[in-house]
PDB file of C-alpha atoms and ligand atoms in Angstrom:
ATOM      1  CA  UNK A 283      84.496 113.037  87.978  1.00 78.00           C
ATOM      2  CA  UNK A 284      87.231 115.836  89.036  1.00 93.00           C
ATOM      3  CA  UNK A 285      90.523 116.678  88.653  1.00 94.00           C
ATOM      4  CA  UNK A 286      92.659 115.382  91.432  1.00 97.00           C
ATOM      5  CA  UNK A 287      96.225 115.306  92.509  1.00 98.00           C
ATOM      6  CA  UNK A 288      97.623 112.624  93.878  1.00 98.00           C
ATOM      7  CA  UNK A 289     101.116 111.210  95.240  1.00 99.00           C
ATOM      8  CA  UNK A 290     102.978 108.733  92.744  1.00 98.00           C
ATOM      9  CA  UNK A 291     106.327 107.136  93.897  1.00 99.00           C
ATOM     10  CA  UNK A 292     109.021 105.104  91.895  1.00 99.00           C
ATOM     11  CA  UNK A 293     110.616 103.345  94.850  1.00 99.00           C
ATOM     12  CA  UNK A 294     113.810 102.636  95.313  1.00 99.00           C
ATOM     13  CA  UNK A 295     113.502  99.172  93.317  1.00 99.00           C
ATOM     14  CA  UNK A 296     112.568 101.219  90.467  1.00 99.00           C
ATOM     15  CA  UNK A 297     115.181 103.939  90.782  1.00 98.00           C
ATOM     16  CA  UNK A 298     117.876 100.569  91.306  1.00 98.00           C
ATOM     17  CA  UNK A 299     116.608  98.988  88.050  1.00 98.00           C
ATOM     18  CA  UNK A 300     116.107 102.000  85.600  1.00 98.00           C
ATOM     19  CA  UNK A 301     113.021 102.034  84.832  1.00 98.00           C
ATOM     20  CA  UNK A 302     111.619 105.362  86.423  1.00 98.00           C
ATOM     21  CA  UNK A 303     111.909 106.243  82.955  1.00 98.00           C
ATOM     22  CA  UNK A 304     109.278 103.476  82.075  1.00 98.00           C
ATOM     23  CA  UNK A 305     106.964 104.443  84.563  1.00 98.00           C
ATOM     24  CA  UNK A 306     106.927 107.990  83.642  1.00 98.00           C
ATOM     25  CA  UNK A 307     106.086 107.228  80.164  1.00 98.00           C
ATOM     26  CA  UNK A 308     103.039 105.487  80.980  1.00 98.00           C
ATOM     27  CA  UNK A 309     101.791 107.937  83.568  1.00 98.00           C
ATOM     28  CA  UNK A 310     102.634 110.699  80.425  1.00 97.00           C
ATOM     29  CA  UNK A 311     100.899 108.329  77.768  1.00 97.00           C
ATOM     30  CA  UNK A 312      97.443 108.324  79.708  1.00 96.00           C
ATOM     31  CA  UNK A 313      97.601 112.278  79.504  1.00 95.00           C
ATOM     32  CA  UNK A 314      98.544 112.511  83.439  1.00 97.00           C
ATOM     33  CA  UNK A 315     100.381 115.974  84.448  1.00 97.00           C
ATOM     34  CA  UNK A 316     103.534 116.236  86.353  1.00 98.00           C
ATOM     35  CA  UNK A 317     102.886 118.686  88.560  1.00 98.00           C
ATOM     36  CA  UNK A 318     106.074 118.430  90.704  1.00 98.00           C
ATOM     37  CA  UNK A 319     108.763 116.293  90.960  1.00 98.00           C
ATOM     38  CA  UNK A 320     111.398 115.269  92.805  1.00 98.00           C
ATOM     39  CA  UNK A 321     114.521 112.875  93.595  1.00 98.00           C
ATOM     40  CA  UNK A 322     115.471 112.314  97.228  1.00 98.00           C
ATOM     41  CA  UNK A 323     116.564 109.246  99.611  1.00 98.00           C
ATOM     42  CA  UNK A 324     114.011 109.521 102.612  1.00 98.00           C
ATOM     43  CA  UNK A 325     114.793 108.905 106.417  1.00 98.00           C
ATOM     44  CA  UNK A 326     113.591 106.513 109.103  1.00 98.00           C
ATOM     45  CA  UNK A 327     111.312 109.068 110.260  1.00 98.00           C
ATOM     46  CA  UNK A 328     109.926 110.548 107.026  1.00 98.00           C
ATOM     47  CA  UNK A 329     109.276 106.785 105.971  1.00 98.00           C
ATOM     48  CA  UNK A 330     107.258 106.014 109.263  1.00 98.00           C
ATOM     49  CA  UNK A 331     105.289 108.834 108.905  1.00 98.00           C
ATOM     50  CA  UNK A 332     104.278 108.121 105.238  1.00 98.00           C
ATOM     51  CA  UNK A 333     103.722 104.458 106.149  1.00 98.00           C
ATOM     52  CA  UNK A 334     101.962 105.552 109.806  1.00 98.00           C
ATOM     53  CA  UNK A 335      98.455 103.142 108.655  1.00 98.00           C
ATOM     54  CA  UNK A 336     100.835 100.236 108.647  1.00 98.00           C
ATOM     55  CA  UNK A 337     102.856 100.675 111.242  1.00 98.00           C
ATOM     56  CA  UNK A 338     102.718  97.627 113.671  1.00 98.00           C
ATOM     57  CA  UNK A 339     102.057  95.019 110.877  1.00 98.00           C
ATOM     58  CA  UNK A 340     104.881  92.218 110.232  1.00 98.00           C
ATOM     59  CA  UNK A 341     106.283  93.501 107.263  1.00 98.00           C
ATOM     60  CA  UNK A 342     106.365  97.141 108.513  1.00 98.00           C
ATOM     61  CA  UNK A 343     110.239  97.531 109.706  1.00 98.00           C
ATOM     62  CA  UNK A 344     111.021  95.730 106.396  1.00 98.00           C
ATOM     63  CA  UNK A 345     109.444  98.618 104.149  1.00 98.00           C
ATOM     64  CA  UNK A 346     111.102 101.410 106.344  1.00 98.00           C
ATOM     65  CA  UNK A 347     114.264  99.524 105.881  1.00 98.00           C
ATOM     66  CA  UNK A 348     113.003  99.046 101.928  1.00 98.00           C
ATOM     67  CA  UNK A 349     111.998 102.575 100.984  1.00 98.00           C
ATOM     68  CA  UNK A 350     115.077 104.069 102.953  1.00 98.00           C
ATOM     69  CA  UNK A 351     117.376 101.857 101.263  1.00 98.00           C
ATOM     70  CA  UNK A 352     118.024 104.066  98.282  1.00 98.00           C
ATOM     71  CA  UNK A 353     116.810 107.352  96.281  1.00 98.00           C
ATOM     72  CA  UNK A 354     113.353 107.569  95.032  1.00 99.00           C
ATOM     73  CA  UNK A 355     111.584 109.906  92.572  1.00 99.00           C
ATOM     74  CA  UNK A 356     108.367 111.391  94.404  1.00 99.00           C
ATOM     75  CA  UNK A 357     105.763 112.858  91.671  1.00 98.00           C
ATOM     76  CA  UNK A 358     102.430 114.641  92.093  1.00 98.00           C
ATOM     77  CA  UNK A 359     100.061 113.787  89.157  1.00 98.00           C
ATOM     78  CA  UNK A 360      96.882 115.482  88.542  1.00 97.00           C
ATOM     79  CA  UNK A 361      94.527 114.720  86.472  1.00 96.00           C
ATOM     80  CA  UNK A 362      90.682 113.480  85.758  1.00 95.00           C
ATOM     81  CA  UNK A 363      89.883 110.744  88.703  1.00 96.00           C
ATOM     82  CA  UNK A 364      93.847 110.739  88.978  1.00 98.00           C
ATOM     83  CA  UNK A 365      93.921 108.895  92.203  1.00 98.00           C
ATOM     84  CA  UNK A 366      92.292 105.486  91.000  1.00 98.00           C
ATOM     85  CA  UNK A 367      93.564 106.273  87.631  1.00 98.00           C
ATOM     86  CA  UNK A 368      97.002 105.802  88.725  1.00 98.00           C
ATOM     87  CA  UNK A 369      96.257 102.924  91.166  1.00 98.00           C
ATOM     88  CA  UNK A 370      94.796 101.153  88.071  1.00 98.00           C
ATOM     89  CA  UNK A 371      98.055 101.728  85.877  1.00 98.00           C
ATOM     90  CA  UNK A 372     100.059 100.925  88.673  1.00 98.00           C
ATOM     91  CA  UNK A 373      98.286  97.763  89.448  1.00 98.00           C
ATOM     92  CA  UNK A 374      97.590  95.399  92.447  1.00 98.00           C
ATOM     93  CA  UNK A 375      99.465  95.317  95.576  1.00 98.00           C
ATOM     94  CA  UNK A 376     100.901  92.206  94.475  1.00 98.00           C
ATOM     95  CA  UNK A 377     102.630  91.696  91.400  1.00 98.00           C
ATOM     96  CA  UNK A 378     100.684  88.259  90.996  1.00 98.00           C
ATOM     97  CA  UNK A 379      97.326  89.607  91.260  1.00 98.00           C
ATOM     98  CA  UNK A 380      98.222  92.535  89.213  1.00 98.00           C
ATOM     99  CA  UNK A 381      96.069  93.140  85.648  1.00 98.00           C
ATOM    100  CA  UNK A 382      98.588  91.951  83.219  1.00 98.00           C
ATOM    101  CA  UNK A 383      99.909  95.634  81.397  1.00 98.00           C
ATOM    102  CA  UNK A 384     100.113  96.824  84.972  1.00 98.00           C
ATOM    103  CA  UNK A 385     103.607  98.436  85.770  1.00 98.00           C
ATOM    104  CA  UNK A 386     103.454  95.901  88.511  1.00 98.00           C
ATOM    105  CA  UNK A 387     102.188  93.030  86.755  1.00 98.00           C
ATOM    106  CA  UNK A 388     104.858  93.688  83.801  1.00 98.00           C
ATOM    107  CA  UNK A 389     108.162  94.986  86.167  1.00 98.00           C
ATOM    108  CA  UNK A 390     107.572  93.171  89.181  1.00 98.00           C
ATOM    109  CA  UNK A 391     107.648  89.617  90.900  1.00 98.00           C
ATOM    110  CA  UNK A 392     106.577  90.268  94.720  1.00 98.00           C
ATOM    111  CA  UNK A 393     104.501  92.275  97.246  1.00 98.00           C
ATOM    112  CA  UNK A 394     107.698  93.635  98.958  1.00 98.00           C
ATOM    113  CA  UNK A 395     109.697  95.373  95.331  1.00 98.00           C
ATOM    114  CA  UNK A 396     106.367  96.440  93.663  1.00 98.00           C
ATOM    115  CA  UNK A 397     108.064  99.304  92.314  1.00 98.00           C
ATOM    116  CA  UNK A 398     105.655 102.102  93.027  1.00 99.00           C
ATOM    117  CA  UNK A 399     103.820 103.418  95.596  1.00 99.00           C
ATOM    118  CA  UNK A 400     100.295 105.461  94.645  1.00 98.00           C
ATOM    119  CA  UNK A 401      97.778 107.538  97.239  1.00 98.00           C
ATOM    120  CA  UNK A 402      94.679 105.516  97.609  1.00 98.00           C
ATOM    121  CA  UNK A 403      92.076 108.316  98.690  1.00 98.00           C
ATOM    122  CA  UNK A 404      92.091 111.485  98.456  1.00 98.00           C
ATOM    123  CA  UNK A 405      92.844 112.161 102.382  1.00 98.00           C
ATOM    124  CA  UNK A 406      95.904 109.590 101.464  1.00 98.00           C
ATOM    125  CA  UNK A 407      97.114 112.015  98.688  1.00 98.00           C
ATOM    126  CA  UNK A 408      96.537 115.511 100.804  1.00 98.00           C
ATOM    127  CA  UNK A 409      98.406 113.350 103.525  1.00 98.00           C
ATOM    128  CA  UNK A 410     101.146 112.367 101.491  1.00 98.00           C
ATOM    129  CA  UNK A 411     102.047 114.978  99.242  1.00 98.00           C
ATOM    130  CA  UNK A 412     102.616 117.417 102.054  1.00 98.00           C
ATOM    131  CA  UNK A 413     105.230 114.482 103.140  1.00 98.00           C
ATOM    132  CA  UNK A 414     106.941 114.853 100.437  1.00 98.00           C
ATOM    133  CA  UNK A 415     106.577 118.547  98.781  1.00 98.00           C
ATOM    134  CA  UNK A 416     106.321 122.301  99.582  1.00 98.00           C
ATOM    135  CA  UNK A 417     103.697 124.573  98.045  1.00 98.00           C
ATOM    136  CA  UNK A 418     106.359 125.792  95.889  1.00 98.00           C
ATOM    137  CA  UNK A 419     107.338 122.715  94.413  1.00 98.00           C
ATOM    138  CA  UNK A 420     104.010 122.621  92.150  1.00 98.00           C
ATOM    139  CA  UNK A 421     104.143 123.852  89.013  1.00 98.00           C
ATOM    140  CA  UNK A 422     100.691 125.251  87.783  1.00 95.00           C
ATOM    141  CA  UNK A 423      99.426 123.269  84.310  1.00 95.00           C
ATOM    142  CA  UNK A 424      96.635 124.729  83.755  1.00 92.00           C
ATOM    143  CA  UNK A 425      97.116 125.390  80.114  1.00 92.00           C
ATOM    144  CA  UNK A 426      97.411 121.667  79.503  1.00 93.00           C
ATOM    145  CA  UNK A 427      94.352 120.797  81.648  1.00 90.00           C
ATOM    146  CA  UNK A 428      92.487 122.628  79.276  1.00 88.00           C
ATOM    147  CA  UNK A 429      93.506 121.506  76.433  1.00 86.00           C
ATOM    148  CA  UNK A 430      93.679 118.079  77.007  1.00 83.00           C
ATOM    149  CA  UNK A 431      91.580 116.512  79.899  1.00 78.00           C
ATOM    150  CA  UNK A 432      88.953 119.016  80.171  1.00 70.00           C
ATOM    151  CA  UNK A 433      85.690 117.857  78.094  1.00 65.00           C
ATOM    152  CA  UNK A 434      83.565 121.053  76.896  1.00 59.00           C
TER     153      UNK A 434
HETATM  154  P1  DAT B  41      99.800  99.707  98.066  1.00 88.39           P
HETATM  155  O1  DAT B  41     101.262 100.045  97.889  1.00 88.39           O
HETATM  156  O2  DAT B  41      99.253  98.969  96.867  1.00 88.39           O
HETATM  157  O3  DAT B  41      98.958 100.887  98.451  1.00 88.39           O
HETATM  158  P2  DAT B  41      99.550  98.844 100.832  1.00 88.39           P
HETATM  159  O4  DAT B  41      99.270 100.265 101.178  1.00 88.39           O
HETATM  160  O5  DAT B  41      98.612  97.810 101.327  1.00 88.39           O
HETATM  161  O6  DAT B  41      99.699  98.642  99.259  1.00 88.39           O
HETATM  162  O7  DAT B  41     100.993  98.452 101.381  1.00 88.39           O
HETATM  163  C1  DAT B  41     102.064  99.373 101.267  1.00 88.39           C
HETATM  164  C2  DAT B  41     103.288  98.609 100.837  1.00 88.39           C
HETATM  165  O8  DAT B  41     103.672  97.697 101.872  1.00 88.39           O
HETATM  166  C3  DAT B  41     103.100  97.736  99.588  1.00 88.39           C
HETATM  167  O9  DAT B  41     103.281  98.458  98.390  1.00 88.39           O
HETATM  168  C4  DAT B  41     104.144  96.691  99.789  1.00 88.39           C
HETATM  169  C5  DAT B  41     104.181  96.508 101.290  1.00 88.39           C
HETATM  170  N1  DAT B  41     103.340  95.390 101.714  1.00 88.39           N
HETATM  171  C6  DAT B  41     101.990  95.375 101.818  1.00 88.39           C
HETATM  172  N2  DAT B  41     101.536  94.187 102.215  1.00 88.39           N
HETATM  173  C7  DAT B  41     102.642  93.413 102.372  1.00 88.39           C
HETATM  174  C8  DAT B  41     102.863  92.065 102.773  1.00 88.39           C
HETATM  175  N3  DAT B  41     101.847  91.249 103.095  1.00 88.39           N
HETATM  176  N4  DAT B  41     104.144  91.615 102.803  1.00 88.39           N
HETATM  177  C9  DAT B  41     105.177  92.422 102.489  1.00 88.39           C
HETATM  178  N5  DAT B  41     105.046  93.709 102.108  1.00 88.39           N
HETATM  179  C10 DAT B  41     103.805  94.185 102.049  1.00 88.39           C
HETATM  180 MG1   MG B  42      98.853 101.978 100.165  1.00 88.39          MG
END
């Protein structure tokens, strides 16, 4: 158990379909902490970098081409276990497989416009936010961690 920050993104599918405001919701309903936050349309090269353990598969060029295609809102969340916390609300990879009340399993119908993209470790997340923010993008909530995640 530990607080953790980790990288949460609405993709482009999400930002298309307006339901960032959905997603943020649910990440705010479990308690989770936006620490920073961001819009921004990403380039070829920021998009290969953040995708670098998938680079070479088949479907590789098609999430460059996917995640470029449009603005996205990049978040970092902390919180308690944060990282799998996030993957769990977010659900499986694919929308099928997804536990139903997942944002995927309730917003989304295939593998390639899941909607959201989460850190899965926490060398993913110190990877990944420093893809996407500066150190002074974060906001410090410290007030808030104590009074609402931290068990005395
Ligand atoms: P996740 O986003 O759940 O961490 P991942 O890291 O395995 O999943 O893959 C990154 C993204 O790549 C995923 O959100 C959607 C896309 N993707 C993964 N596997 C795919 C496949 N078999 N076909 C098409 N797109 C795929
Ligand atoms: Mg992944």
């Amino acid at each position: 158990m530990a607080i953790e920050r980790t990288l949460l993104l609405c993709k482009p599918d999400a930002v298309s379909r307006g339901i960032t405001g959905d997603i943020i919701a649910r990440l705010e309903r479990r308690g989770y902490l936006i620490i920073a936050m961001k819009m921004m349309q990403l380039d070829g090269e920021r998009a290969r970098k953040h995708y670098a353990e998938h680079a070479g598969k088949p479907f590789f060029d098609g999430l460059v081409k996917f995640i470029t295609s449009g603005p996205l809102v990049a978040m970092c969340i902390e919180g308690e276990s944060a990282i799998a916390g996030c993957r769990q609300l977010m659900g499986a990879t694919d929308p099928l497989t997804a536990a139903p009340g997942s944002i995927r399993a309730d917003y989304a119908q295939t593998i390639g416009r899941n909607l959201v993209h989460g850190s899965d470790s926490h060398e993913s997340a110190e990877r990944e936010l420093q893809i996407f923010f500066q150190p002074a993008d974060f906001v410090s909530r410290k007030h808030d961690l104590e009074r609402w995640i931290f068990e005395k």
